[in-house]
């Protein structure tokens, strides 16, 4: 449920506003490609975590099987990734709240929910788990209900004359934006699947990881098919795709993230009560992902402290088993989103989503590269693999090629700044590593 909670959020409910306009109906194929790559990466992560469940997820394994700098880099990049994801989800929450209360400033909404979720995470981990279970349950139930209702309306004609399956190919064809549109949308699609890695973070606090981790990872593929492919297929059949989301071109990607097509569709077909229910669901979805981010960030920082790659004080835990100092530092960094929403409320979400994709691509690449080293070490040691990743090593190479494609896409959709930030970020991490080596010798 933690992995599911992390993967179903702003990327699907709000990000699809832009991807629909980028790819047309073929956005379904974009999500299928992105979901397949995400599944391969999760199998690689699942193999490592089922074999060696440790605090800090694959960061500790990168440290052990690859080297000190890769371990430090993967850990800190994972941390900054979920700081950025947390910021983007809180920003999305403000968008959803404004649907009901347009007079409330975005920074006020982000500040309120920032305090609420962090108070929850300061309690026992069981409180987080219980809250995340219900958050994820609401999302799952809502998406299944939306698919069922949409299918019923299509079958009975209850959604009006514009609702028909032929909407998937009538307005310019299935590939209305061409293959270029399919590949262009992959950047936002990648954002949608960020969060699946949370299953690795949870492994160290799972009672039977060799059983639960493989089960959770294997369930992802049909969840992706149902929740992403199924929901978007019904959505695009209910209304012409070119009237959903926002008009977008290569230079307006950030501006496309302005309205949830899941809310729009029921507004357009005249079911006002469903609109409010769906807005509540997408709001819950964003809060769920932010809740997961707070949990994951604190645990990653805790794992880095145990490695010696973060101040030792961050390894301290409360009587309730919560790494309080690690949580406070992570939350302090996320708090910057309140300032960002105050300075640039209209563009904050788009900018954050682009930065998240860059950090996510680095994160996924580190998982695939670490897995190559991990498997080589296990083969050399003659150790039996409990839960094998698919098609090693070719699936690793395929995933790495996908990462490069996403970087190219980010440049093409006028989000090159997020790509240019990547080497600067890597340089600062390397500089920190060198300073650590110098002062600990």
mmCIF file of N, CA, C and O in Angstrom, residues 309-353:
data_model
loop_
_atom_site.group_PDB
_atom_site.id
_atom_site.type_symbol
_atom_site.label_atom_id
_atom_site.label_comp_id
_atom_site.label_asym_id
_atom_site.label_seq_id
_atom_site.Cartn_x
_atom_site.Cartn_y
_atom_site.Cartn_z
ATOM 1 N N UNK A 309 27.492 8.997 6.259
ATOM 2 C CA UNK A 309 27.381 9.958 5.160
ATOM 3 C C UNK A 309 26.460 11.129 5.497
ATOM 4 O O UNK A 309 26.103 11.927 4.625
ATOM 5 N N UNK A 310 26.051 11.212 6.732
ATOM 6 C CA UNK A 310 25.282 12.347 7.255
ATOM 7 C C UNK A 310 25.651 12.462 8.735
ATOM 8 O O UNK A 310 26.160 11.504 9.322
ATOM 9 N N UNK A 311 25.424 13.623 9.354
ATOM 10 C CA UNK A 311 25.763 13.773 10.772
ATOM 11 C C UNK A 311 25.170 12.663 11.634
ATOM 12 O O UNK A 311 24.008 12.290 11.470
ATOM 13 N N UNK A 312 25.966 12.153 12.576
ATOM 14 C CA UNK A 312 25.561 11.030 13.414
ATOM 15 C C UNK A 312 24.295 11.317 14.222
ATOM 16 O O UNK A 312 23.524 10.405 14.540
ATOM 17 N N UNK A 313 24.068 12.587 14.565
ATOM 18 C CA UNK A 313 22.897 12.942 15.366
ATOM 19 C C UNK A 313 21.601 12.547 14.652
ATOM 20 O O UNK A 313 20.582 12.297 15.292
ATOM 21 N N UNK A 314 21.645 12.456 13.324
ATOM 22 C CA UNK A 314 20.458 12.113 12.553
ATOM 23 C C UNK A 314 20.095 10.631 12.671
ATOM 24 O O UNK A 314 19.044 10.207 12.201
ATOM 25 N N UNK A 315 20.981 9.842 13.279
ATOM 26 C CA UNK A 315 20.693 8.421 13.500
ATOM 27 C C UNK A 315 19.920 8.197 14.795
ATOM 28 O O UNK A 315 19.509 7.073 15.091
ATOM 29 N N UNK A 316 19.698 9.251 15.564
ATOM 30 C CA UNK A 316 18.973 9.119 16.828
ATOM 31 C C UNK A 316 17.482 8.907 16.552
ATOM 32 O O UNK A 316 16.909 9.504 15.639
ATOM 33 N N UNK A 317 16.864 8.029 17.348
ATOM 34 C CA UNK A 317 15.430 7.778 17.211
ATOM 35 C C UNK A 317 14.735 8.060 18.539
ATOM 36 O O UNK A 317 15.342 7.974 19.608
ATOM 37 N N UNK A 318 13.470 8.385 18.461
ATOM 38 C CA UNK A 318 12.688 8.670 19.665
ATOM 39 C C UNK A 318 12.276 7.365 20.334
ATOM 40 O O UNK A 318 12.510 6.270 19.812
ATOM 41 N N UNK A 319 11.634 7.488 21.485
ATOM 42 C CA UNK A 319 11.138 6.301 22.193
ATOM 43 C C UNK A 319 10.101 5.558 21.363
ATOM 44 O O UNK A 319 9.874 4.360 21.550
ATOM 45 N N UNK A 320 9.489 6.245 20.413
ATOM 46 C CA UNK A 320 8.478 5.629 19.541
ATOM 47 C C UNK A 320 9.096 5.042 18.280
ATOM 48 O O UNK A 320 8.381 4.584 17.385
ATOM 49 N N UNK A 321 10.431 5.106 18.172
ATOM 50 C CA UNK A 321 11.115 4.518 17.020
ATOM 51 C C UNK A 321 11.169 5.425 15.807
ATOM 52 O O UNK A 321 11.504 4.977 14.703
ATOM 53 N N UNK A 322 10.868 6.696 15.973
ATOM 54 C CA UNK A 322 10.870 7.651 14.858
ATOM 55 C C UNK A 322 12.192 8.427 14.845
ATOM 56 O O UNK A 322 12.586 8.973 15.883
ATOM 57 N N UNK A 323 12.891 8.488 13.692
ATOM 58 C CA UNK A 323 14.115 9.300 13.599
ATOM 59 C C UNK A 323 13.763 10.791 13.554
ATOM 60 O O UNK A 323 13.681 11.404 12.487
ATOM 61 N N UNK A 324 13.559 11.369 14.709
ATOM 62 C CA UNK A 324 12.983 12.718 14.830
ATOM 63 C C UNK A 324 13.849 13.779 14.160
ATOM 64 O O UNK A 324 13.346 14.617 13.399
ATOM 65 N N UNK A 325 15.157 13.779 14.428
ATOM 66 C CA UNK A 325 16.022 14.816 13.875
ATOM 67 C C UNK A 325 16.086 14.717 12.344
ATOM 68 O O UNK A 325 16.086 15.733 11.639
ATOM 69 N N UNK A 326 16.150 13.496 11.846
ATOM 70 C CA UNK A 326 16.155 13.289 10.397
ATOM 71 C C UNK A 326 14.855 13.791 9.787
ATOM 72 O O UNK A 326 14.846 14.404 8.713
ATOM 73 N N UNK A 327 13.750 13.554 10.493
ATOM 74 C CA UNK A 327 12.445 14.009 10.003
ATOM 75 C C UNK A 327 12.371 15.536 10.006
ATOM 76 O O UNK A 327 11.874 16.147 9.047
ATOM 77 N N UNK A 328 12.907 16.159 11.048
ATOM 78 C CA UNK A 328 12.843 17.623 11.153
ATOM 79 C C UNK A 328 13.688 18.307 10.078
ATOM 80 O O UNK A 328 13.270 19.303 9.476
ATOM 81 N N UNK A 329 14.874 17.765 9.808
ATOM 82 C CA UNK A 329 15.734 18.336 8.758
ATOM 83 C C UNK A 329 15.069 18.190 7.391
ATOM 84 O O UNK A 329 15.038 19.132 6.580
ATOM 85 N N UNK A 330 14.522 17.006 7.110
ATOM 86 C CA UNK A 330 13.854 16.768 5.828
ATOM 87 C C UNK A 330 12.650 17.687 5.661
ATOM 88 O O UNK A 330 12.431 18.267 4.590
ATOM 89 N N UNK A 331 11.879 17.825 6.727
ATOM 90 C CA UNK A 331 10.693 18.682 6.668
ATOM 91 C C UNK A 331 11.077 20.144 6.492
ATOM 92 O O UNK A 331 10.399 20.895 5.777
ATOM 93 N N UNK A 332 12.181 20.534 7.122
ATOM 94 C CA UNK A 332 12.658 21.911 6.969
ATOM 95 C C UNK A 332 12.983 22.235 5.521
ATOM 96 O O UNK A 332 12.690 23.336 5.034
ATOM 97 N N UNK A 333 13.587 21.259 4.806
ATOM 98 C CA UNK A 333 13.893 21.470 3.395
ATOM 99 C C UNK A 333 12.615 21.563 2.565
ATOM 100 O O UNK A 333 12.488 22.401 1.666
ATOM 101 N N UNK A 334 11.643 20.699 2.888
ATOM 102 C CA UNK A 334 10.371 20.702 2.159
ATOM 103 C C UNK A 334 9.597 21.999 2.373
ATOM 104 O O UNK A 334 8.832 22.432 1.513
ATOM 105 N N UNK A 335 9.813 22.613 3.509
ATOM 106 C CA UNK A 335 9.105 23.850 3.853
ATOM 107 C C UNK A 335 9.366 24.969 2.827
ATOM 108 O O UNK A 335 8.595 25.918 2.725
ATOM 109 N N UNK A 336 10.438 24.827 2.055
ATOM 110 C CA UNK A 336 10.736 25.823 1.019
ATOM 111 C C UNK A 336 9.605 25.950 -0.001
ATOM 112 O O UNK A 336 9.490 26.971 -0.671
ATOM 113 N N UNK A 337 8.768 24.897 -0.104
ATOM 114 C CA UNK A 337 7.678 24.969 -1.084
ATOM 115 C C UNK A 337 6.670 26.041 -0.707
ATOM 116 O O UNK A 337 5.995 26.605 -1.573
ATOM 117 N N UNK A 338 6.536 26.325 0.588
ATOM 118 C CA UNK A 338 5.632 27.398 1.013
ATOM 119 C C UNK A 338 6.134 28.724 0.442
ATOM 120 O O UNK A 338 5.363 29.526 -0.093
ATOM 121 N N UNK A 339 7.456 28.931 0.520
ATOM 122 C CA UNK A 339 8.056 30.146 -0.033
ATOM 123 C C UNK A 339 7.906 30.191 -1.545
ATOM 124 O O UNK A 339 7.586 31.239 -2.120
ATOM 125 N N UNK A 340 8.126 29.045 -2.195
ATOM 126 C CA UNK A 340 8.022 28.982 -3.656
ATOM 127 C C UNK A 340 6.603 29.309 -4.108
ATOM 128 O O UNK A 340 6.404 30.018 -5.100
ATOM 129 N N UNK A 341 5.602 28.804 -3.383
ATOM 130 C CA UNK A 341 4.207 29.089 -3.731
ATOM 131 C C UNK A 341 3.845 30.543 -3.472
ATOM 132 O O UNK A 341 2.936 31.090 -4.103
ATOM 133 N N UNK A 342 4.563 31.177 -2.560
ATOM 134 C CA UNK A 342 4.336 32.597 -2.289
ATOM 135 C C UNK A 342 4.938 33.453 -3.403
ATOM 136 O O UNK A 342 4.334 34.431 -3.852
ATOM 137 N N UNK A 343 6.128 33.046 -3.888
ATOM 138 C CA UNK A 343 6.838 33.835 -4.900
ATOM 139 C C UNK A 343 6.258 33.636 -6.296
ATOM 140 O O UNK A 343 6.063 34.592 -7.043
ATOM 141 N N UNK A 344 5.996 32.364 -6.681
ATOM 142 C CA UNK A 344 5.539 32.074 -8.044
ATOM 143 C C UNK A 344 4.422 31.025 -8.031
ATOM 144 O O UNK A 344 4.615 29.887 -8.465
ATOM 145 N N UNK A 345 3.239 31.374 -7.522
ATOM 146 C CA UNK A 345 2.159 30.397 -7.359
ATOM 147 C C UNK A 345 1.708 29.725 -8.651
ATOM 148 O O UNK A 345 1.333 28.562 -8.649
ATOM 149 N N UNK A 346 1.759 30.443 -9.778
ATOM 150 C CA UNK A 346 1.261 29.891 -11.042
ATOM 151 C C UNK A 346 2.205 28.860 -11.656
ATOM 152 O O UNK A 346 1.765 27.940 -12.344
ATOM 153 N N UNK A 347 3.509 29.011 -11.424
ATOM 154 C CA UNK A 347 4.477 28.151 -12.091
ATOM 155 C C UNK A 347 5.172 27.164 -11.157
ATOM 156 O O UNK A 347 5.960 26.333 -11.608
ATOM 157 N N UNK A 348 4.882 27.233 -9.871
ATOM 158 C CA UNK A 348 5.602 26.408 -8.893
ATOM 159 C C UNK A 348 5.492 24.921 -9.196
ATOM 160 O O UNK A 348 6.490 24.193 -9.167
ATOM 161 N N UNK A 349 4.290 24.445 -9.530
ATOM 162 C CA UNK A 349 4.094 23.011 -9.740
ATOM 163 C C UNK A 349 4.872 22.508 -10.950
ATOM 164 O O UNK A 349 5.536 21.471 -10.885
ATOM 165 N N UNK A 350 4.808 23.225 -12.065
ATOM 166 C CA UNK A 350 5.518 22.800 -13.267
ATOM 167 C C UNK A 350 7.015 22.734 -13.072
ATOM 168 O O UNK A 350 7.680 21.786 -13.502
ATOM 169 N N UNK A 351 7.575 23.745 -12.415
ATOM 170 C CA UNK A 351 9.022 23.781 -12.152
ATOM 171 C C UNK A 351 9.420 22.614 -11.252
ATOM 172 O O UNK A 351 10.419 21.925 -11.510
ATOM 173 N N UNK A 352 8.652 22.376 -10.203
ATOM 174 C CA UNK A 352 8.964 21.292 -9.274
ATOM 175 C C UNK A 352 8.873 19.931 -9.950
ATOM 176 O O UNK A 352 9.712 19.053 -9.718
ATOM 177 N N UNK A 353 7.873 19.741 -10.806
ATOM 178 C CA UNK A 353 7.725 18.464 -11.498
ATOM 179 C C UNK A 353 8.924 18.186 -12.400
ATOM 180 O O UNK A 353 9.405 17.051 -12.477
#
